[in-house]
Coordinates of N, CA and C in Angstrom, one line a residue:
M21 N 95.6 71.1 210.2 CA 96.4 72.1 209.8 C 96.6 73.2 211.0
I22 N 97.5 73.9 211.3 CA 97.4 75.1 212.2 C 96.2 76.1 212.1
S23 N 95.9 76.2 213.3 CA 94.4 77.0 213.2 C 94.8 78.4 212.2
Y24 N 95.5 79.3 213.0 CA 95.8 80.4 212.3 C 96.1 80.4 210.8
T25 N 96.8 79.5 210.5 CA 96.9 79.2 208.8 C 95.7 79.0 208.3
G26 N 94.8 78.6 209.0 CA 93.7 77.7 208.3 C 92.6 79.1 208.0
T27 N 92.6 80.3 208.9 CA 92.0 81.7 208.8 C 92.3 81.7 207.2
L28 N 93.1 82.0 206.9 CA 93.6 82.4 205.5 C 92.7 81.8 204.5
F29 N 92.2 80.8 204.3 CA 91.7 80.1 203.7 C 90.0 80.5 204.0
N30 N 89.6 80.2 205.3 CA 88.1 80.5 205.8 C 88.0 82.1 205.9
D31 N 88.5 82.9 205.8 CA 88.2 84.0 206.0 C 89.1 85.1 205.3
G32 N 88.6 86.4 205.1 CA 89.4 87.6 204.4 C 88.8 87.4 202.8
P33 N 89.8 87.9 201.6 CA 89.3 87.6 200.5 C 89.5 86.4 199.6
L34 N 89.8 85.4 200.2 CA 89.8 84.4 199.5 C 88.2 83.6 199.8
R35 N 87.8 83.8 201.0 CA 86.6 83.4 201.4 C 85.7 84.5 200.4
R36 N 85.9 85.6 200.2 CA 84.9 86.4 199.7 C 84.4 86.2 198.5
V37 N 85.5 85.8 197.7 CA 86.0 85.4 196.2 C 85.2 84.2 196.2
L38 N 85.2 83.2 196.7 CA 84.8 81.9 196.9 C 83.1 82.1 197.0
E39 N 82.7 82.7 197.9 CA 81.5 83.4 198.3 C 80.8 83.8 197.0
T40 N 81.3 84.7 196.4 CA 81.1 85.1 195.6 C 81.0 84.3 193.7
A41 N 81.6 83.0 193.9 CA 81.3 82.4 192.7 C 80.0 81.3 193.4
V42 N 80.1 81.3 194.6 CA 78.6 80.2 194.9 C 77.9 80.7 194.7
R43 N 77.5 81.9 195.1 CA 76.2 82.8 195.0 C 75.7 82.6 193.3
A44 N 76.9 83.2 192.5 CA 76.8 82.9 190.8 C 76.1 81.4 190.6
R45 N 77.1 80.5 191.2 CA 76.3 79.2 190.8 C 75.0 79.1 191.4
E46 N 74.6 79.0 192.5 CA 73.8 78.8 193.1 C 72.2 79.6 192.8
S47 N 72.6 80.7 192.0 CA 71.3 81.7 191.2 C 70.7 81.2 190.4
Q48 N 71.1 79.8 189.4 CA 70.7 79.3 188.8 C 70.3 80.3 187.3
D49 N 72.0 80.8 186.9 CA 72.0 81.6 185.7 C 71.0 83.2 186.0
V50 N 70.8 83.2 187.0 CA 70.3 84.7 187.6 C 71.6 85.8 187.6
L51 N 72.2 85.3 188.5 CA 73.9 85.9 188.4 C 74.9 85.2 187.4
D52 N 75.3 86.6 186.8 CA 76.8 86.0 186.2 C 78.2 86.0 187.1
L53 N 78.9 85.4 186.7 CA 80.2 85.2 187.8 C 81.1 86.4 187.2
D54 N 81.1 86.7 185.9 CA 82.1 87.6 185.9 C 81.5 89.1 186.5
E55 N 80.3 89.1 186.1 CA 79.5 90.6 186.8 C 79.4 90.4 188.3
E56 N 79.8 89.5 188.9 CA 79.8 89.3 190.4 C 81.4 89.5 190.7
V57 N 82.0 89.2 189.7 CA 83.4 89.3 190.2 C 83.9 91.1 189.9
R58 N 82.7 91.6 189.0 CA 83.2 92.7 188.7 C 82.7 93.5 189.9
R59 N 81.9 93.1 190.7 CA 81.4 93.8 192.1 C 82.3 93.4 193.4
F60 N 82.9 92.4 193.2 CA 83.7 91.9 194.3 C 85.0 93.1 193.8
V61 N 85.5 93.2 193.1 CA 86.6 94.3 192.4 C 86.1 95.7 192.8
R62 N 85.1 95.9 192.3 CA 84.3 97.3 192.7 C 84.6 97.6 194.4
T63 N 84.0 96.7 194.8 CA 83.8 96.7 196.6 C 85.1 96.7 197.3
A64 N 86.3 95.8 196.5 CA 87.3 95.9 197.0 C 88.3 97.3 196.8
G65 N 88.0 98.0 196.1 CA 88.4 99.4 196.0 C 87.6 100.4 196.8
T66 N 87.0 100.3 197.4 CA 85.7 101.3 198.2 C 86.4 102.2 198.6
T67 N 87.8 101.9 199.6 CA 88.4 103.3 200.6 C 89.8 102.8 199.8
D68 N 90.4 104.1 200.0 CA 91.9 104.4 199.7 C 92.7 103.0 200.5
A69 N 92.2 102.7 201.8 CA 92.8 101.8 202.6 C 93.1 100.5 202.3
S70 N 91.8 99.8 201.5 CA 91.7 98.7 201.1 C 92.5 98.2 200.0
P71 N 93.2 99.2 198.8 CA 94.4 98.3 197.9 C 95.6 98.6 198.7
W72 N 95.6 99.4 199.7 CA 97.1 99.8 200.2 C 96.8 98.5 201.3
L73 N 96.1 97.7 201.8 CA 96.0 96.9 202.7 C 95.9 95.3 202.2
F74 N 95.2 95.0 200.8 CA 95.6 93.9 200.2 C 94.9 94.5 198.8
P75 N 95.8 94.6 197.7 CA 95.5 94.9 196.4 C 94.8 93.8 195.7
V76 N 94.2 94.0 194.9 CA 93.0 92.8 193.9 C 94.1 91.9 193.2
V77 N 95.3 92.3 192.9 CA 96.1 91.7 192.4 C 96.7 90.6 193.2
A78 N 96.9 90.8 194.7 CA 97.2 90.1 195.5 C 96.0 88.9 196.0
V79 N 95.0 89.3 195.5 CA 93.9 88.2 195.8 C 94.1 86.9 194.9
A80 N 94.3 87.8 193.6 CA 94.1 87.0 192.2 C 95.7 85.8 192.7
A81 N 96.6 86.6 193.3 CA 97.9 85.7 193.6 C 97.5 84.4 194.9
L82 N 96.6 85.2 196.0 CA 96.6 84.1 196.6 C 95.8 82.9 196.0
L83 N 95.0 83.3 195.1 CA 94.0 82.2 194.5 C 95.0 81.1 193.8
D84 N 96.1 81.8 193.1 CA 96.9 81.2 192.3 C 97.5 80.2 193.5
H85 N 98.2 80.6 194.6 CA 98.9 80.0 195.4 C 98.2 78.7 196.1
T86 N 97.0 79.3 196.3 CA 96.2 78.0 197.0 C 95.7 76.9 196.0
A87 N 95.8 77.0 194.5 CA 95.8 76.2 193.6 C 97.2 75.4 193.8
D88 N 98.3 76.1 193.7 CA 99.7 75.3 193.9 C 99.4 74.0 195.4
L89 N 99.0 74.7 196.4 CA 98.9 73.9 197.4 C 97.7 72.9 197.1
L90 N 96.9 73.1 196.3 CA 95.9 72.2 196.7 C 96.7 71.2 195.5
R91 N 97.2 71.2 194.3 CA 98.0 70.1 193.7 C 99.1 69.6 194.3
S92 N 100.0 70.3 195.3 CA 101.0 69.8 196.1 C 100.6 69.2 197.2
E93 N 99.7 69.7 198.0 CA 99.3 68.9 199.5 C 98.1 68.0 199.4
G94 N 97.2 68.5 198.6 CA 95.9 68.0 198.4 C 95.2 68.3 199.4
A95 N 93.5 68.0 199.0 CA 92.2 69.1 199.8 C 92.7 68.9 201.5
A96 N 93.1 67.7 202.1 CA 93.4 67.5 203.5 C 94.2 68.2 204.0
F97 N 94.8 69.1 203.1 CA 95.7 70.3 203.8 C 94.9 71.5 204.3
F98 N 93.9 71.5 203.7 CA 93.0 72.7 204.1 C 91.8 72.3 205.0
P99 N 91.2 73.4 205.7 CA 90.2 73.4 206.5 C 88.9 72.6 205.6
R100 N 88.2 71.6 206.6 CA 86.8 71.2 205.7 C 85.8 72.7 205.3
E101 N 86.0 73.5 206.1 CA 85.1 74.8 205.4 C 85.6 75.3 204.1
F102 N 86.6 75.6 203.7 CA 87.0 76.2 202.9 C 86.8 74.7 201.8
T103 N 86.9 73.7 201.8 CA 87.1 72.7 200.7 C 85.6 72.4 200.6
E104 N 84.7 72.7 201.4 CA 83.3 72.7 201.3 C 82.6 73.9 200.3
R105 N 83.4 75.0 200.9 CA 83.1 76.1 199.9 C 83.4 75.9 198.5
L106 N 84.4 75.5 198.5 CA 85.3 74.9 196.9 C 84.3 74.1 196.2
D107 N 83.8 73.5 196.8 CA 83.0 72.2 196.2 C 81.6 72.9 195.8
K108 N 81.2 73.6 196.6 CA 80.0 74.1 196.1 C 80.3 75.2 194.9
A109 N 81.3 75.8 195.0 CA 81.8 76.8 193.8 C 82.0 76.4 192.7
R110 N 82.7 75.1 192.3 CA 83.3 74.7 191.5 C 82.6 73.8 190.3
D111 N 81.5 73.4 191.1 CA 80.6 73.0 190.0 C 81.1 71.5 189.4
G112 N 81.7 70.7 189.9 CA 82.5 69.7 189.0 C 83.9 70.0 188.6
V113 N 84.1 71.3 188.3 CA 85.5 71.3 187.9 C 86.6 71.2 188.9
P114 N 87.8 70.4 188.3 CA 89.1 70.1 189.0 C 89.1 71.5 190.1
G115 N 89.3 71.3 191.3 CA 89.8 72.4 192.2 C 90.7 73.1 191.9
E116 N 91.9 72.7 191.3 CA 92.9 73.4 190.8 C 92.6 74.3 190.0
E117 N 92.0 73.8 188.9 CA 91.6 74.4 187.4 C 90.9 75.4 188.0
F118 N 89.8 75.3 188.7 CA 88.8 76.5 189.0 C 89.5 77.6 189.8
L119 N 90.5 77.2 190.7 CA 90.9 78.4 191.6 C 91.8 79.3 190.6
R120 N 92.3 78.3 189.4 CA 93.4 79.7 188.6 C 92.2 80.4 187.7
T121 N 91.2 79.7 187.3 CA 90.2 80.5 186.2 C 90.0 81.5 187.4
L122 N 89.7 81.2 188.2 CA 89.1 82.3 189.2 C 90.1 83.4 189.4
A123 N 91.1 82.8 189.5 CA 92.1 84.0 189.5 C 92.3 85.1 188.1
G124 N 92.4 84.3 187.1 CA 92.1 85.0 185.7 C 91.1 86.2 185.9
R125 N 90.0 85.5 186.3 CA 88.6 86.5 186.1 C 89.0 87.8 186.9
V126 N 89.7 87.4 188.3 CA 89.8 88.3 189.4 C 90.5 89.6 188.3
R127 N 91.8 89.2 187.9 CA 92.9 90.2 187.1 C 92.4 90.8 185.9
M128 N 91.4 90.2 185.1 CA 90.8 90.7 183.9 C 89.7 91.8 184.4
A129 N 89.3 91.4 185.7 CA 88.2 92.6 186.3 C 89.1 93.7 186.5
D130 N 90.2 93.3 187.6 CA 90.9 94.6 187.9 C 91.6 95.5 186.9
Q131 N 91.8 95.0 185.7 CA 92.2 95.8 184.3 C 91.0 96.7 183.8
E132 N 89.8 96.3 184.1 CA 88.7 97.0 183.2 C 88.1 98.3 184.2
P133 N 87.8 99.2 183.7 CA 87.4 100.1 184.8 C 86.5 100.0 185.7
D134 N 86.3 100.4 187.0 CA 85.2 100.0 188.0 C 83.9 99.9 187.5
A135 N 83.1 99.0 187.4 CA 81.7 98.9 186.9 C 80.9 100.0 187.7
G136 N 80.2 100.9 187.1 CA 79.4 102.0 187.6 C 78.4 101.1 187.8
F137 N 77.4 102.0 189.0 CA 76.2 101.4 189.5 C 74.9 101.2 188.3
D138 N 75.2 102.3 187.3 CA 73.9 102.3 186.5 C 74.3 100.9 185.4
E139 N 75.5 100.0 185.5 CA 75.4 98.8 184.6 C 75.5 97.8 185.3
L140 N 76.0 97.8 186.9 CA 75.9 96.9 187.3 C 75.4 97.3 189.0
P141 N 73.7 97.3 189.3 CA 73.4 97.9 190.6 C 74.3 97.7 191.6
L142 N 74.2 97.8 192.7 CA 74.4 97.6 193.7 C 73.8 96.3 194.6
A143 N 74.5 95.3 195.0 CA 73.8 93.8 195.2 C 73.8 94.2 196.3
D144 N 73.1 93.3 197.0 CA 72.7 92.9 198.8 C 74.0 92.8 199.3
W145 N 75.0 92.1 199.2 CA 76.0 91.9 199.8 C 76.8 93.0 199.8
E146 N 77.1 93.9 198.6 CA 77.4 94.9 198.7 C 77.2 96.0 199.3
A147 N 75.6 96.0 199.6 CA 75.0 97.0 200.5 C 75.5 96.9 202.0
A148 N 75.6 95.5 202.3 CA 76.0 95.3 203.6 C 77.6 95.5 204.0
A149 N 78.4 95.2 202.8 CA 79.9 95.6 202.8 C 80.4 97.1 202.7
R150 N 79.9 97.6 202.1 CA 79.8 99.2 202.1 C 79.3 100.1 202.9
F151 N 78.0 99.4 203.2 CA 76.9 100.5 204.6 C 76.7 99.8 205.5
P152 N 77.4 99.2 206.3 CA 76.7 98.4 207.5 C 76.4 99.3 208.6
E153 N 76.6 100.4 208.5 CA 75.9 101.4 209.7 C 74.2 101.3 209.5
L154 N 74.7 101.8 208.0 CA 72.9 102.2 207.8 C 72.0 100.7 207.6
L155 N 72.6 99.8 207.0 CA 72.2 98.3 207.3 C 71.6 98.2 208.6
G156 N 72.4 98.2 209.8 CA 72.3 97.7 211.0 C 71.2 98.8 211.9
F157 N 71.3 100.3 211.2 CA 70.5 100.9 211.8 C 68.9 100.4 212.0
G158 N 68.4 100.4 210.7 CA 67.0 99.6 210.7 C 66.7 98.6 211.8
P159 N 67.0 97.4 211.8 CA 66.5 96.5 212.9 C 67.1 97.1 214.2
N160 N 67.8 98.1 214.5 CA 68.4 98.3 215.9 C 67.6 99.5 216.1
W161 N 66.9 100.4 215.3 CA 66.0 101.5 215.7 C 64.9 102.3 215.1
I162 N 64.6 101.4 213.8 CA 63.4 101.4 213.2 C 62.7 100.3 213.4
Y163 N 62.8 99.1 213.0 CA 61.8 98.0 212.4 C 61.0 97.8 213.6
D164 N 61.4 98.0 214.7 CA 60.4 97.6 215.9 C 59.3 98.4 216.1
G165 N 59.5 99.5 215.7 CA 58.4 100.6 215.9 C 58.1 101.1 217.4
E166 N 59.3 101.0 218.1 CA 59.6 101.5 219.7 C 59.1 102.9 219.4
F167 N 59.8 103.6 218.2 CA 59.7 105.1 217.8 C 58.8 105.5 216.7
P168 N 58.0 106.5 217.1 CA 57.2 106.3 215.9 C 57.6 107.7 214.5
L169 N 58.6 108.2 215.2 CA 59.4 109.0 213.7 C 60.7 108.8 213.9
L170 N 61.3 109.0 212.4 CA 62.9 108.7 212.4 C 63.6 109.6 213.3
S171 N 62.9 110.8 213.4 CA 63.8 111.9 214.4 C 63.9 111.2 215.7
D172 N 62.9 110.5 215.9 CA 62.6 110.2 217.4 C 63.9 109.0 217.6
S173 N 64.0 107.9 216.4 CA 64.9 106.9 216.6 C 66.4 107.5 216.3
I174 N 66.7 108.6 215.6 CA 67.6 109.0 215.7 C 68.4 109.5 217.1
A175 N 67.0 110.7 217.6 CA 67.4 111.0 219.0 C 68.3 110.2 220.2
A176 N 67.0 108.8 219.7 CA 67.6 107.6 220.8 C 68.8 106.9 220.7
F177 N 69.2 107.0 219.7 CA 70.4 106.4 218.9 C 71.7 107.3 219.5
I178 N 71.2 108.7 219.4 CA 72.4 109.6 219.9 C 72.5 109.2 221.5
E179 N 71.3 109.6 222.4 CA 71.4 109.5 223.4 C 71.9 108.0 224.0
A180 N 71.9 107.1 223.2 CA 72.4 105.4 224.0 C 73.7 105.4 223.6
E181 N 74.4 106.5 222.6 CA 75.8 106.0 222.1 C 76.7 107.5 223.2
H182 N 76.1 108.5 223.3 CA 76.5 109.7 224.1 C 77.2 109.0 225.2
P183 N 78.6 109.6 226.0 CA 79.4 110.3 225.4 C 80.3 109.8 224.7
F184 N 80.3 108.3 224.2 CA 81.2 107.5 223.8 C 80.7 107.3 222.3
C185 N 80.6 108.4 221.9 CA 80.0 108.1 220.3 C 80.6 108.4 218.9
S186 N 82.1 108.7 219.2 CA 82.8 109.2 218.2 C 82.6 108.3 216.9
D187 N 83.3 107.1 217.3 CA 83.3 106.0 216.2 C 82.0 105.6 215.5
A188 N 80.8 105.5 216.4 CA 79.7 105.1 216.1 C 79.1 105.8 215.2
F189 N 78.9 107.6 215.5 CA 78.6 108.4 215.1 C 79.6 108.7 213.6
S190 N 80.3 108.7 213.6 CA 81.2 108.8 212.2 C 81.0 107.8 211.2
R191 N 80.9 106.8 211.7 CA 80.7 105.6 210.5 C 79.4 105.6 210.0
L192 N 78.3 105.9 211.1 CA 77.0 106.2 210.4 C 76.9 107.3 209.4
A193 N 77.4 108.4 210.1 CA 77.4 110.0 208.9 C 77.9 109.6 207.7
A194 N 79.3 108.8 207.8 CA 79.9 108.8 206.9 C 79.1 107.8 205.6
D195 N 78.5 106.7 206.2 CA 77.4 106.0 205.1 C 76.7 106.4 204.8
A196 N 76.0 107.3 205.4 CA 74.6 108.6 204.8 C 75.4 109.4 204.1
Q197 N 76.3 110.0 204.4 CA 77.0 110.7 203.3 C 77.0 110.3 202.1
A198 N 78.1 109.3 202.2 CA 78.4 108.4 200.8 C 77.3 107.9 200.0
V199 N 76.4 107.3 200.5 CA 74.6 107.4 199.9 C 74.4 108.7 199.3
L200 N 74.1 109.4 199.9 CA 74.0 110.9 199.1 C 74.7 111.2 198.0
V201 N 76.2 111.1 198.3 CA 77.2 111.8 197.1 C 76.7 110.6 195.9
L202 N 77.0 109.4 196.1 CA 76.5 108.2 195.4 C 75.5 108.3 193.9
F203 N 74.4 108.4 195.1 CA 73.1 108.3 194.4 C 72.1 109.5 194.9
P204 N 72.7 110.7 194.0 CA 71.9 111.7 194.2 C 70.4 111.7 193.5
E205 N 70.0 111.1 192.6 CA 68.8 111.0 192.1 C 68.1 110.1 192.7
P206 N 66.5 110.0 192.7 CA 66.0 109.2 193.3 C 66.0 107.7 192.8
S207 N 66.0 107.8 191.4 CA 65.8 106.5 190.9 C 67.4 105.4 191.2
A208 N 68.1 106.1 191.0 CA 69.6 105.6 191.6 C 69.5 105.1 193.3
L209 N 68.8 106.0 193.6 CA 69.0 105.6 195.1 C 68.0 104.1 195.2
S210 N 66.8 104.3 194.7 CA 65.7 103.1 194.8 C 66.7 102.0 194.0
G211 N 67.2 102.4 193.0 CA 67.7 101.1 192.2 C 68.9 100.2 193.2
N212 N 69.3 101.1 193.9 CA 70.7 100.6 194.8 C 70.8 100.5 195.9
V213 N 69.9 100.8 196.9 CA 69.8 101.1 197.9 C 68.9 101.0 198.6
T214 N 67.8 101.9 198.5 CA 66.7 101.6 199.1 C 65.8 100.2 199.0
R215 N 66.2 99.3 197.9 CA 65.7 98.0 197.7 C 66.4 97.1 198.9
W216 N 67.6 97.2 199.3 CA 68.2 96.9 200.4 C 67.8 97.4 202.0
I217 N 67.7 98.7 202.1 CA 67.5 99.3 203.0 C 66.4 100.3 202.8
P218 N 65.4 99.9 203.0 CA 64.1 100.3 202.5 C 63.9 101.7 203.2
W219 N 64.4 101.7 204.4 CA 64.2 103.4 205.2 C 65.1 104.3 204.7
A220 N 66.2 104.2 204.1 CA 67.0 105.1 203.7 C 66.7 106.1 202.4
S221 N 65.8 107.1 203.0 CA 65.5 107.8 201.5 C 66.6 109.1 201.9
H222 N 66.7 110.0 200.8 CA 67.5 111.1 200.9 C 67.1 112.0 202.2
E223 N 65.9 112.2 202.3 CA 65.9 113.1 203.7 C 66.3 112.3 204.7
A224 N 65.9 110.9 205.1 CA 66.2 110.4 206.1 C 67.9 110.3 206.4
L225 N 68.3 110.1 205.0 CA 70.1 110.4 205.5 C 70.0 111.8 205.7
R226 N 69.7 112.5 205.4 CA 70.0 114.1 205.4 C 69.5 114.3 207.0
Q227 N 68.6 113.7 207.5 CA 68.2 113.8 208.8 C 69.6 113.3 210.0
I228 N 69.9 112.4 209.6 CA 70.9 111.4 210.3 C 72.6 112.6 210.3
T229 N 72.9 113.1 208.9 CA 73.8 113.6 209.1 C 73.5 115.2 209.5
R230 N 72.5 115.9 209.5 CA 72.0 116.8 210.5 C 72.1 116.7 211.8
S231 N 71.6 115.8 212.2 CA 71.5 115.7 214.1 C 72.9 115.2 214.5
I232 N 73.3 114.1 213.8 CA 75.2 113.9 214.2 C 76.1 115.2 214.2
D233 N 75.6 115.9 213.3 CA 76.6 117.2 213.2 C 76.1 118.1 214.3
D234 N 75.1 118.6 214.4 CA 74.4 119.4 215.5 C 74.9 118.7 216.6
H235 N 74.7 117.3 217.0 CA 75.3 116.6 218.3 C 77.0 116.8 218.5
M236 N 77.6 116.8 217.5 CA 79.1 116.8 217.7 C 79.6 118.6 217.5
R237 N 78.5 119.1 217.4 CA 78.8 120.8 217.1 C 78.7 121.0 219.0
T238 N 77.4 120.9 219.3 CA 77.1 121.4 220.5 C 77.6 120.5 221.7
E239 N 77.7 119.2 221.6 CA 78.2 118.3 222.9 C 80.2 118.1 222.8
H240 N 80.6 118.3 221.4 CA 82.1 117.4 221.6 C 82.9 118.7 220.6
S241 N 82.6 120.1 220.6 CA 83.4 121.2 219.9 C 84.6 121.4 220.6
G242 N 84.4 121.5 222.0 CA 85.5 121.6 222.8 C 85.4 123.2 223.0
S243 N 84.7 124.0 222.8 CA 84.4 125.1 223.0 C 83.4 125.5 224.2

């Protein structure tokens, strides 16, 4: 099949939903598929731009459309990576039937209120999707032990990125501020974030936002 058409099935929301199903299946009942789909829907609505670009109802429609193609064209129509992923997810259920069932689960989850973090704690893959800059900051600037203090790591990061720092700084500061707002209590932070990003204490996140704010005010204020 044409390569750019294949990307539709090998990346983006279709891949993410199937990976969600694979995780649930391979967890040996540790993860519940419906709960994982609710996490997917929660993550898909993280920013206002996400529903504008690709609303969850369109994800469900894409699953149904893919089921139609599977019925009419057969598995050979699709990239090998997609059919392998589908085979891992469906656990013996016919592919067309599984895709339609998955579409229904997505629609049902979209009609419910977003799952709260007290009900469904943040999963590791959600942390990677929602806070990628925080997740990457540890291995890039903390974990190798080059800098003895967090403040030294932050200063090194700022020095390395300056003066082309607006995008990197704004993304990292946004991640830090979002975590501070979403998880203000220590128990909520530990149950959702530090289990995946161990260095990200409240104080560490405040250091990041303060340091970036100070740098932008002194170096990029235009005055």
